[in-house]
Coordinates of C-alpha atoms in Angstrom, one line a residue:
M1 CA -6.6 106.7 51.0
A2 CA -6.3 103.6 53.2
L3 CA -8.6 103.5 56.2
T4 CA -7.0 103.4 59.6
E5 CA -10.2 102.4 61.4
S6 CA -13.2 100.3 60.3
I7 CA -15.5 103.3 59.6
D8 CA -16.4 104.7 56.2
R9 CA -18.8 107.2 54.6
G10 CA -20.5 107.1 51.3
P11 CA -20.2 109.8 48.6
T12 CA -22.7 112.7 48.7
N13 CA -22.1 114.3 45.3
V14 CA -25.6 113.0 44.1
P15 CA -28.2 114.7 46.3
L16 CA -30.9 112.7 48.2
I17 CA -34.4 112.7 46.7
E18 CA -36.7 114.7 49.0
Q19 CA -40.0 113.9 47.1
T20 CA -42.6 111.4 48.0
I21 CA -42.8 108.2 46.0
G22 CA -45.9 109.4 44.2
D23 CA -44.5 112.7 43.1
F24 CA -41.3 111.1 41.9
F25 CA -43.2 108.4 40.0
D26 CA -45.4 111.0 38.3
D27 CA -42.3 112.9 37.1
M28 CA -40.9 109.7 35.7
A29 CA -44.2 108.9 34.0
R30 CA -44.1 112.3 32.3
R31 CA -40.6 111.7 31.0
Q32 CA -40.9 108.0 30.1
G33 CA -44.6 107.8 29.3
G34 CA -44.6 105.4 26.3
R35 CA -41.9 103.0 27.6
D36 CA -42.7 99.7 29.2
A37 CA -43.0 100.2 33.0
L38 CA -44.3 96.7 33.9
V39 CA -44.4 93.3 32.1
S40 CA -46.1 90.5 34.0
A41 CA -45.4 87.4 31.9
H42 CA -47.7 85.0 33.8
E43 CA -50.6 87.4 33.6
G44 CA -50.0 88.4 30.0
R45 CA -50.0 92.1 30.9
R46 CA -47.9 94.9 29.7
L47 CA -48.2 98.5 31.0
S48 CA -46.4 101.6 29.8
Y49 CA -45.4 104.3 32.4
L50 CA -48.5 106.3 31.5
E51 CA -50.7 103.3 31.7
L52 CA -49.3 102.3 35.1
Q53 CA -49.8 105.8 36.3
R54 CA -53.4 105.9 35.2
E55 CA -54.2 102.5 36.9
A56 CA -52.4 103.6 40.1
D57 CA -54.4 106.8 40.2
R58 CA -57.6 104.8 39.7
L59 CA -56.7 102.6 42.6
A60 CA -55.7 105.5 44.8
S61 CA -59.1 107.1 44.1
A62 CA -60.8 103.8 44.9
L63 CA -59.0 103.5 48.2
L64 CA -60.0 107.0 49.2
S65 CA -63.6 106.0 48.4
L66 CA -63.4 103.3 51.1
G67 CA -63.0 106.1 53.6
L68 CA -59.3 105.6 54.1
V69 CA -57.2 108.6 55.2
P70 CA -53.4 109.2 55.3
G71 CA -51.7 107.1 57.9
D72 CA -54.2 104.2 57.7
R73 CA -52.7 100.7 57.1
I74 CA -53.6 98.5 54.3
G75 CA -52.3 94.9 53.9
I76 CA -51.1 93.1 50.8
W77 CA -51.0 89.3 51.1
S78 CA -49.9 88.2 47.6
H79 CA -47.2 86.9 45.4
N80 CA -45.9 89.0 42.5
N81 CA -48.5 90.4 40.1
V82 CA -49.7 93.7 38.7
A83 CA -52.0 94.3 41.6
W84 CA -49.0 94.3 44.0
V85 CA -47.3 97.1 42.1
L86 CA -50.5 99.1 41.8
M87 CA -50.9 98.8 45.5
Q88 CA -47.3 99.9 46.1
I89 CA -47.7 103.1 44.0
A90 CA -51.4 103.9 44.8
T91 CA -51.0 103.7 48.6
A92 CA -47.9 105.9 48.4
K93 CA -49.8 108.5 46.4
V94 CA -52.5 109.0 49.1
G95 CA -50.4 108.5 52.2
L96 CA -51.6 105.0 53.2
V97 CA -49.1 102.7 54.8
L98 CA -48.7 99.5 52.8
V99 CA -48.2 96.4 55.1
N100 CA -46.3 93.6 53.4
I101 CA -47.7 90.2 54.5
N102 CA -45.6 87.1 53.6
P103 CA -47.7 84.7 51.5
A104 CA -46.2 81.9 53.5
Y105 CA -47.9 83.2 56.6
R106 CA -50.6 81.0 58.1
T107 CA -53.5 81.9 60.4
A108 CA -51.6 82.6 63.6
E109 CA -49.1 84.9 61.9
L110 CA -51.7 86.6 59.8
E111 CA -53.9 87.4 62.8
Y112 CA -50.9 88.8 64.7
A113 CA -49.8 91.0 61.7
L114 CA -53.2 92.5 60.9
N115 CA -53.9 93.3 64.5
K116 CA -50.4 94.5 65.4
V117 CA -50.6 97.4 63.0
G118 CA -54.4 97.7 62.7
C119 CA -55.0 97.0 59.0
K120 CA -58.4 98.4 57.9
V121 CA -58.1 96.8 54.4
L122 CA -56.6 93.6 53.1
V123 CA -55.9 92.8 49.5
T124 CA -55.2 89.1 49.0
M125 CA -54.8 86.3 46.5
K126 CA -57.7 83.8 46.5
S127 CA -55.3 80.9 46.5
F128 CA -51.9 79.8 45.4
K129 CA -50.9 76.1 44.8
T130 CA -51.9 74.4 48.1
S131 CA -52.5 77.7 50.0
D132 CA -56.1 78.7 50.4
Y133 CA -55.9 82.4 51.5
V134 CA -59.6 83.0 51.5
G135 CA -60.1 79.9 53.5
M136 CA -57.6 81.0 56.1
L137 CA -59.3 84.4 56.3
R138 CA -62.7 82.8 56.8
E139 CA -61.2 80.6 59.6
L140 CA -60.1 83.8 61.4
A141 CA -63.2 85.7 60.5
P142 CA -66.2 83.5 59.9
E143 CA -68.2 86.8 59.9
L144 CA -66.9 87.4 56.3
A145 CA -69.6 85.1 54.9
G146 CA -72.4 87.4 56.0
A147 CA -70.6 90.8 55.8
Q148 CA -71.5 93.5 53.4
P149 CA -68.5 94.7 51.4
G150 CA -66.7 97.3 53.4
A151 CA -68.6 96.6 56.6
L152 CA -66.8 93.6 58.1
Q153 CA -66.8 93.3 61.9
A154 CA -64.8 90.3 63.0
A155 CA -64.1 89.5 66.6
R156 CA -60.6 88.2 66.0
L157 CA -59.7 90.9 63.4
P158 CA -61.4 94.0 65.0
H159 CA -59.7 96.6 62.8
L160 CA -60.4 95.0 59.4
R161 CA -63.3 96.4 57.4
T162 CA -62.7 95.4 53.8
V163 CA -61.2 92.4 52.1
A164 CA -60.5 92.5 48.3
W165 CA -59.3 89.4 46.4
I166 CA -57.1 89.6 43.3
D167 CA -59.2 88.2 40.5
V168 CA -58.9 87.7 36.8
E169 CA -61.4 90.3 35.6
G170 CA -64.8 88.7 34.8
Q171 CA -63.7 85.2 35.8
G172 CA -64.5 83.0 38.8
E173 CA -67.4 83.1 41.2
D174 CA -68.1 85.9 43.6
L175 CA -67.0 85.3 47.1
P176 CA -69.5 86.4 49.8
G177 CA -68.2 89.3 51.9
L178 CA -65.2 89.9 49.7
T179 CA -64.7 92.5 47.0
R180 CA -63.1 91.7 43.6
F181 CA -59.9 93.7 43.1
S182 CA -61.2 94.5 39.6
A183 CA -64.5 95.8 41.0
L184 CA -62.5 97.9 43.6
L185 CA -60.5 99.5 40.7
E186 CA -63.8 100.4 38.9
K187 CA -64.8 102.5 41.9
G188 CA -61.9 104.8 41.2
R189 CA -61.2 107.5 38.7
S190 CA -57.8 108.3 37.1
D191 CA -58.6 112.0 37.2
D192 CA -60.0 112.2 40.8
P193 CA -58.9 115.6 42.2
R194 CA -58.8 114.2 45.7
V195 CA -55.7 112.2 44.9
S196 CA -53.6 115.2 44.0
E197 CA -55.1 117.2 46.9
V198 CA -54.1 114.5 49.4
A199 CA -50.6 114.2 47.7
K200 CA -49.9 117.9 48.5
T201 CA -50.3 117.2 52.2
L202 CA -47.7 114.4 52.3
K203 CA -44.0 114.6 53.3
A204 CA -41.0 112.4 52.2
T205 CA -40.5 111.6 55.9
D206 CA -44.0 110.1 56.3
P207 CA -44.2 106.3 56.9
V208 CA -45.3 104.5 53.7
N209 CA -44.5 100.8 54.3
I210 CA -44.4 98.2 57.2
Q211 CA -42.4 95.0 56.8
F212 CA -42.5 92.3 59.5
T213 CA -39.1 91.1 60.7
S214 CA -38.9 88.3 63.2
G215 CA -37.5 89.2 66.6
T216 CA -35.6 87.5 69.3
T217 CA -38.6 88.0 71.6
G218 CA -40.5 85.5 69.4
F219 CA -42.9 88.0 67.9
P220 CA -42.4 89.7 64.5
K221 CA -41.7 93.5 64.7
G222 CA -43.1 95.9 62.2
A223 CA -40.2 97.8 60.6
T224 CA -41.7 101.1 59.5
L225 CA -40.2 102.7 56.5
T226 CA -40.7 106.2 54.9
H227 CA -40.9 107.5 51.4
R228 CA -37.4 108.9 51.9
N229 CA -36.0 105.6 53.2
I230 CA -37.0 103.3 50.4
L231 CA -37.2 105.8 47.4
N232 CA -33.6 106.8 47.9
N233 CA -32.4 103.3 48.6
G234 CA -34.0 102.1 45.4
F235 CA -32.4 104.9 43.5
F236 CA -28.9 104.3 44.7
I237 CA -29.2 100.6 44.2
G238 CA -30.1 101.3 40.6
E239 CA -27.2 103.6 40.3
C240 CA -24.8 100.8 41.4
M241 CA -26.3 98.7 38.7
K242 CA -26.0 101.6 36.2
L243 CA -29.7 101.2 35.3
T244 CA -31.1 103.4 32.5
P245 CA -34.5 103.5 30.7
E246 CA -33.1 100.9 28.3
D247 CA -32.9 98.3 31.0
R248 CA -35.4 95.5 31.6
L249 CA -35.0 93.8 35.0
C250 CA -36.3 90.3 35.6
I251 CA -37.6 90.1 39.2
P252 CA -38.3 86.5 40.4
V253 CA -37.7 87.5 44.1
P254 CA -40.8 88.2 46.2
L255 CA -42.3 91.7 46.4
Y256 CA -43.3 91.2 50.1
H257 CA -39.6 91.4 50.8
C258 CA -37.4 94.5 50.4
F259 CA -35.5 92.6 47.7
G260 CA -38.5 92.6 45.4
M261 CA -40.2 95.9 46.2
V262 CA -37.0 98.1 46.7
L263 CA -34.1 96.5 44.9
G264 CA -36.5 95.5 42.2
N265 CA -39.5 97.7 41.7
L266 CA -38.1 101.0 43.1
A267 CA -34.7 100.5 41.4
C268 CA -36.5 100.3 38.1
L269 CA -39.1 103.1 38.7
T270 CA -36.4 105.6 39.7
H271 CA -34.5 105.0 36.5
G272 CA -37.3 104.6 33.9
A273 CA -36.5 101.0 33.5
A274 CA -38.9 98.1 32.9
I275 CA -40.1 95.8 35.7
V276 CA -40.5 92.2 34.4
Y277 CA -42.1 89.4 36.5
P278 CA -41.5 85.9 35.1
N279 CA -44.1 84.3 37.4
D280 CA -46.1 84.8 40.6
G281 CA -43.7 82.5 42.5
F282 CA -40.2 81.4 41.7
D283 CA -39.8 78.8 38.9
P284 CA -36.4 78.5 37.2
L285 CA -37.8 77.6 33.8
T286 CA -40.1 80.6 33.5
V287 CA -37.2 82.9 34.6
L288 CA -35.0 81.5 31.8
Q289 CA -37.9 81.8 29.3
T290 CA -38.8 85.3 30.3
V291 CA -35.2 86.6 30.2
Q292 CA -35.0 85.3 26.6
D293 CA -38.5 86.5 25.5
E294 CA -38.3 90.0 27.0
R295 CA -34.5 90.5 26.3
C296 CA -34.0 91.3 30.0
T297 CA -30.7 93.1 30.8
G298 CA -30.9 92.4 34.5
L299 CA -31.8 89.5 36.8
H300 CA -32.2 89.4 40.6
G301 CA -32.1 86.4 42.9
V302 CA -30.8 84.7 46.1
P303 CA -28.1 82.2 45.5
T304 CA -30.5 79.2 45.5
M305 CA -32.4 80.8 42.7
F306 CA -29.3 81.3 40.5
I307 CA -28.2 77.7 41.3
A308 CA -31.7 76.4 40.2
E309 CA -31.4 78.3 37.0
L310 CA -27.9 77.2 36.2
D311 CA -28.6 73.6 37.0
H312 CA -31.9 73.4 35.1
P313 CA -31.7 70.6 32.5
R314 CA -32.9 72.9 29.8
F315 CA -30.5 75.8 30.7
Q316 CA -28.5 75.5 27.5
E317 CA -31.6 76.0 25.3
F318 CA -32.0 79.6 26.3
D319 CA -30.4 82.8 24.9
L320 CA -29.4 84.8 27.9
S321 CA -27.0 87.1 26.0
S322 CA -29.1 90.2 26.7
L323 CA -28.2 90.0 30.4
R324 CA -25.7 92.4 31.9
T325 CA -26.4 93.2 35.5
G326 CA -28.5 92.3 38.5
I327 CA -28.1 91.6 42.2
M328 CA -27.3 88.4 44.2
A329 CA -28.3 88.9 47.8
G330 CA -30.4 87.5 50.7
S331 CA -27.9 85.0 52.0
P332 CA -24.2 84.5 51.7
C333 CA -23.2 84.3 48.0
P334 CA -20.9 81.4 47.3
T335 CA -17.8 82.4 45.3
E336 CA -18.2 79.5 42.8
V337 CA -21.8 80.4 42.1
M338 CA -20.9 84.0 41.4
K339 CA -18.3 82.8 38.9
R340 CA -20.7 80.6 37.1
V341 CA -23.3 83.4 37.0
V342 CA -20.8 85.7 35.4
D343 CA -19.4 83.1 33.0
Q344 CA -22.5 81.2 32.0
M345 CA -25.3 83.7 32.3
H346 CA -23.5 86.7 30.8
L347 CA -24.0 88.7 34.0
S348 CA -20.6 90.4 33.8
E349 CA -21.8 93.3 35.8
I350 CA -23.8 91.5 38.5
T351 CA -23.5 93.1 41.9
I352 CA -23.7 91.9 45.6
A353 CA -25.9 93.8 48.1
Y354 CA -26.0 93.6 51.8
G355 CA -28.5 95.1 54.3
M356 CA -31.5 94.5 56.5
T357 CA -35.2 95.4 56.4
E358 CA -34.6 98.0 59.1
T359 CA -32.2 99.9 56.8
S360 CA -34.5 100.0 53.7
P361 CA -32.6 97.6 53.2
V362 CA -29.2 98.1 51.5
S363 CA -26.1 99.5 53.3
C364 CA -23.3 98.1 51.2
Q365 CA -23.2 97.1 47.5
S366 CA -20.6 96.3 44.9
S367 CA -20.9 98.2 41.7
T368 CA -20.7 97.0 38.1
D369 CA -17.0 98.0 37.9
T370 CA -15.9 96.5 41.2
P371 CA -13.1 94.0 40.4
L372 CA -14.5 90.5 40.1
D373 CA -12.4 89.1 43.0
R374 CA -13.9 91.8 45.3
R375 CA -17.4 91.2 44.0
V376 CA -17.3 87.5 44.7
S377 CA -15.6 87.8 48.1
T378 CA -17.2 90.9 49.7
V379 CA -20.5 92.8 49.9
G380 CA -18.9 95.9 48.4
K381 CA -18.6 99.3 50.0
V382 CA -20.9 101.8 51.8
Q383 CA -23.8 103.2 49.8
P384 CA -24.0 107.0 49.2
H385 CA -25.2 109.3 52.0
L386 CA -24.6 106.5 54.6
E387 CA -22.1 105.8 57.3
I388 CA -20.9 102.4 58.4
K389 CA -18.6 101.2 61.1
I390 CA -17.5 97.9 62.6
V391 CA -17.4 97.9 66.4
D392 CA -16.4 95.7 69.3
P393 CA -19.8 94.2 70.5
E394 CA -18.7 94.5 74.1
T395 CA -17.2 98.0 74.2
G396 CA -18.6 99.7 71.2
A397 CA -15.1 100.8 70.1
I398 CA -14.4 101.0 66.4
V399 CA -12.1 98.1 65.4
A400 CA -9.0 98.2 63.2
P401 CA -9.3 97.2 59.5
G402 CA -9.5 93.5 59.1
A403 CA -10.8 92.8 62.6
S404 CA -14.3 91.5 63.1
G405 CA -17.0 93.2 65.0
E406 CA -20.7 94.3 64.8
F407 CA -21.7 96.0 61.7
C408 CA -23.5 99.3 62.4
T409 CA -25.0 101.8 59.9
R410 CA -26.4 105.4 60.1
G411 CA -28.1 107.7 57.6
Y412 CA -31.3 108.3 55.6
S413 CA -31.9 104.6 55.3
V414 CA -32.4 103.8 59.0
M415 CA -36.1 103.0 59.6
H416 CA -38.6 105.3 61.2
G417 CA -38.8 102.7 63.9
Y418 CA -40.7 99.5 64.9
W419 CA -44.4 100.1 64.8
E420 CA -45.6 101.1 68.3
D421 CA -42.6 99.5 70.0
E422 CA -40.3 102.3 71.3
E423 CA -38.4 99.9 73.5
K424 CA -37.4 97.6 70.7
T425 CA -36.6 100.6 68.5
R426 CA -34.3 102.0 71.2
E427 CA -32.6 98.6 71.5
A428 CA -31.8 98.6 67.8
I429 CA -31.0 102.3 67.2
D430 CA -28.6 104.0 69.6
P431 CA -28.9 107.6 70.7
E432 CA -26.5 108.7 68.0
G433 CA -28.6 107.2 65.3
W434 CA -26.6 104.1 64.6
M435 CA -28.5 100.9 63.6
H436 CA -26.9 97.9 65.3
T437 CA -27.5 95.0 62.9
G438 CA -26.3 92.1 65.1
D439 CA -24.1 90.9 62.1
L440 CA -20.4 90.3 62.5
A441 CA -18.3 91.8 59.7
T442 CA -14.9 93.0 58.7
M443 CA -13.8 96.0 56.7
D444 CA -10.5 96.2 54.8
A445 CA -8.4 99.3 54.4
E446 CA -10.1 100.1 51.1
G447 CA -13.6 100.0 52.7
Y448 CA -14.7 96.6 51.3
V449 CA -17.0 94.8 53.8
N450 CA -17.3 91.1 54.4
I451 CA -20.1 89.6 56.5
V452 CA -18.5 86.8 58.6
G453 CA -21.2 85.7 61.0
R454 CA -24.1 86.7 63.2
I455 CA -24.3 87.8 66.7
K456 CA -28.0 87.0 66.9
D457 CA -29.2 83.5 66.3
L458 CA -30.5 84.4 62.9
V459 CA -31.0 81.5 60.5
I460 CA -31.1 82.3 56.8
R461 CA -33.0 79.6 54.9
G462 CA -33.2 80.2 51.1
G463 CA -33.1 84.0 51.6
E464 CA -35.7 84.0 54.4
N465 CA -34.6 85.4 57.7
I466 CA -35.8 83.2 60.6
Y467 CA -35.2 84.0 64.3
P468 CA -35.2 80.7 66.2
R469 CA -36.8 82.3 69.2
E470 CA -40.0 82.9 67.2
I471 CA -40.2 79.2 66.4
E472 CA -39.4 78.3 70.1
E473 CA -42.2 80.6 71.3
F474 CA -44.6 78.9 69.0
L475 CA -43.6 75.4 69.9
Y476 CA -43.9 76.3 73.6
R477 CA -47.6 76.4 73.0
H478 CA -47.7 72.6 72.4
P479 CA -49.2 71.0 75.5
K480 CA -46.6 68.2 75.6
I481 CA -43.5 70.4 75.2
Q482 CA -41.6 71.4 78.3
D483 CA -38.7 73.1 76.6
V484 CA -37.3 73.7 73.1
Q485 CA -34.2 75.1 71.5
V486 CA -34.0 75.8 67.8
V487 CA -30.7 76.2 65.8
G488 CA -29.7 76.4 62.1
L489 CA -27.8 73.6 60.4
P490 CA -25.9 73.8 57.1
D491 CA -27.8 72.7 54.1
R492 CA -26.7 72.6 50.4
K493 CA -30.0 73.6 48.9
Y494 CA -31.2 76.3 51.3
G495 CA -28.0 77.4 53.0
E496 CA -29.4 76.5 56.4
E497 CA -32.3 74.4 57.8
L498 CA -33.9 74.5 61.2
C499 CA -33.3 71.9 63.9
A500 CA -35.4 71.7 67.1
W501 CA -34.2 70.0 70.3
I502 CA -37.3 69.3 72.4
I503 CA -37.7 68.2 76.0
A504 CA -41.1 66.6 76.5
K505 CA -43.1 67.2 79.7
P506 CA -42.8 64.4 82.3
G507 CA -44.8 61.4 81.4
Q508 CA -45.6 62.6 77.9
Q509 CA -44.7 60.8 74.6
L510 CA -44.2 63.0 71.6
T511 CA -43.2 62.3 67.9
A512 CA -41.7 64.4 65.3
D513 CA -44.8 64.0 63.1
E514 CA -47.0 65.3 65.9
V515 CA -44.8 68.4 66.2
R516 CA -44.9 69.0 62.4
A517 CA -48.7 68.5 62.4
F518 CA -48.9 71.1 65.2
C519 CA -47.0 73.6 63.0
K520 CA -48.9 72.9 59.8
G521 CA -51.3 75.8 58.8
Q522 CA -50.1 77.9 61.8
I523 CA -46.7 79.0 60.8
A524 CA -45.0 79.4 57.4
H525 CA -43.7 76.1 55.9
Y526 CA -40.1 77.4 55.9
K527 CA -40.2 77.9 59.7
V528 CA -41.1 74.2 60.4
P529 CA -38.0 72.5 61.6
K530 CA -36.6 69.9 59.2
Y531 CA -34.8 68.1 62.0
I532 CA -36.6 67.3 65.3
E533 CA -34.7 65.6 68.2
F534 CA -36.1 64.6 71.6
V535 CA -33.6 65.0 74.4
K536 CA -33.5 64.9 78.2
E537 CA -31.5 68.1 78.7
F538 CA -29.6 70.9 76.9
P539 CA -25.9 71.6 77.1
M540 CA -25.5 74.5 79.5
T541 CA -22.9 76.7 81.2
V542 CA -22.4 76.6 84.9
T543 CA -24.5 79.8 85.1
G544 CA -27.4 78.1 83.3
K545 CA -27.0 79.6 79.9
I546 CA -27.9 77.2 77.1
Q547 CA -25.0 76.6 74.7
K548 CA -26.6 76.5 71.3
F549 CA -23.3 76.1 69.5
K550 CA -22.9 72.7 71.2
I551 CA -26.4 71.7 70.0
R552 CA -25.3 72.7 66.5
E553 CA -22.0 70.9 66.7
A554 CA -23.6 67.7 68.0
M555 CA -26.2 67.7 65.2
K556 CA -23.6 68.4 62.5
Q557 CA -21.6 65.4 63.8
Q558 CA -24.6 63.2 64.0
L559 CA -25.8 64.0 60.5
G560 CA -22.4 64.3 58.9
L561 CA -22.8 68.0 58.0
D562 CA -20.1 70.7 57.6
D563 CA -20.0 74.5 57.5
E564 CA -19.5 74.5 53.7
K565 CA -23.2 73.8 53.7
T566 CA -22.9 70.4 52.0
A567 CA -25.8 68.7 53.7

């Protein structure tokens, strides 16, 4: 039946899961015990469901041995690997809250994240490419060098007690003050009765995960998600993809983001399918190789990843005929790219998903049988057990089909709240339980949703959400900067790039290289503006409101850019 207003509700014929992640996973392990649960190609490791269960139970036991209790926060600062999945399952089993820390974070961001939520334990990579994670930790906490394992007391990280680094068992030198992840595992037992005893005290509505999402105030907010939030979202995402235990999903997207840990890991684990990691970080060649070697049936990615795979000079060498489904999400999905993915990568049943971290994350998704024209031009329809509406941002009134307005969603997927920030939580979730996304969308008479813009000044660069205000707040710390405004500009490779307009303090001389040097090592590389312009003033309204759209238009004209993202 055609909709007369832009409001829709998902089906409820399949009931919500009311178990914890640990209990649901244990049931799946009993049913699919011998099947592949996890293949980590770059680590050369392969675990069945029973083996993954045994290792997760060992880790859960080891975490209890550190004195952690349900509700304690434990950080994971790592790219994709076996340790990440073990942390995801083990923390859920014993009621710990896993805190996802972006591997691109640098010292200022890491310090803020660990202290904001009071992490007692941090599991980290030692290093990755040019990033020295242990070095950054020692810069923040020089006390590590003399600390006994489990007894860290650092002035700048007052909550942190234990740091474990992800090692290749038996390889590499010991790091003073840090525990090897393999040694931590050895402290646990897969048959520790404490694990099941703690599990019995947990509820599906307990917080289990914190993900940092940049805010317009300039400081990241800790979106707090429950078992019920992300377990159900992962399940219904997998249902849209028609996943079964026969499926093998290649996951090159990062686990620290909902895309990897929910649309990837939990979609698989709720369907008895196999998780396949081609590499720790994204590399198009290893994705193509792994899909072929593991006969993957599914592949996830943001548009830039699919473009890199399609345009790789060796693309034609690989047999991708096993592929069937997957998800393209994270930033607007160009129609032509979708068509190429369907035609050239055999992904005839690829789906599009839309959501935000605060909604676990997916609110809308196309399904494998959505007509191709709708799959390439919309983000699908409302997910089961959720409600969505498009409202006038000024009045809150529901708009007519086809009219644009703010996308709002309500249901099981809406976050528990922002960690210890009731004010920001109330700003985002209204008294009736609707999450206000800040995204502009339209809904047609059949319920298909199209995202047409953003109310907030959000910039999406290669799938990474960046709020300009956060960058502005950071740059304000520079002693020579009087004022700064940051906007997003179209870019062919990343979708958008950052541009900073800076007013220097009177009498001060400042260069773009100085600004970039100030950012290096303090904020993630993707948050460093590509374009830096020094100006005397900003375009403003008569009431003093800065007109960012005029900054954007001036830069696009100066650089010859257009909104088709053809920078």
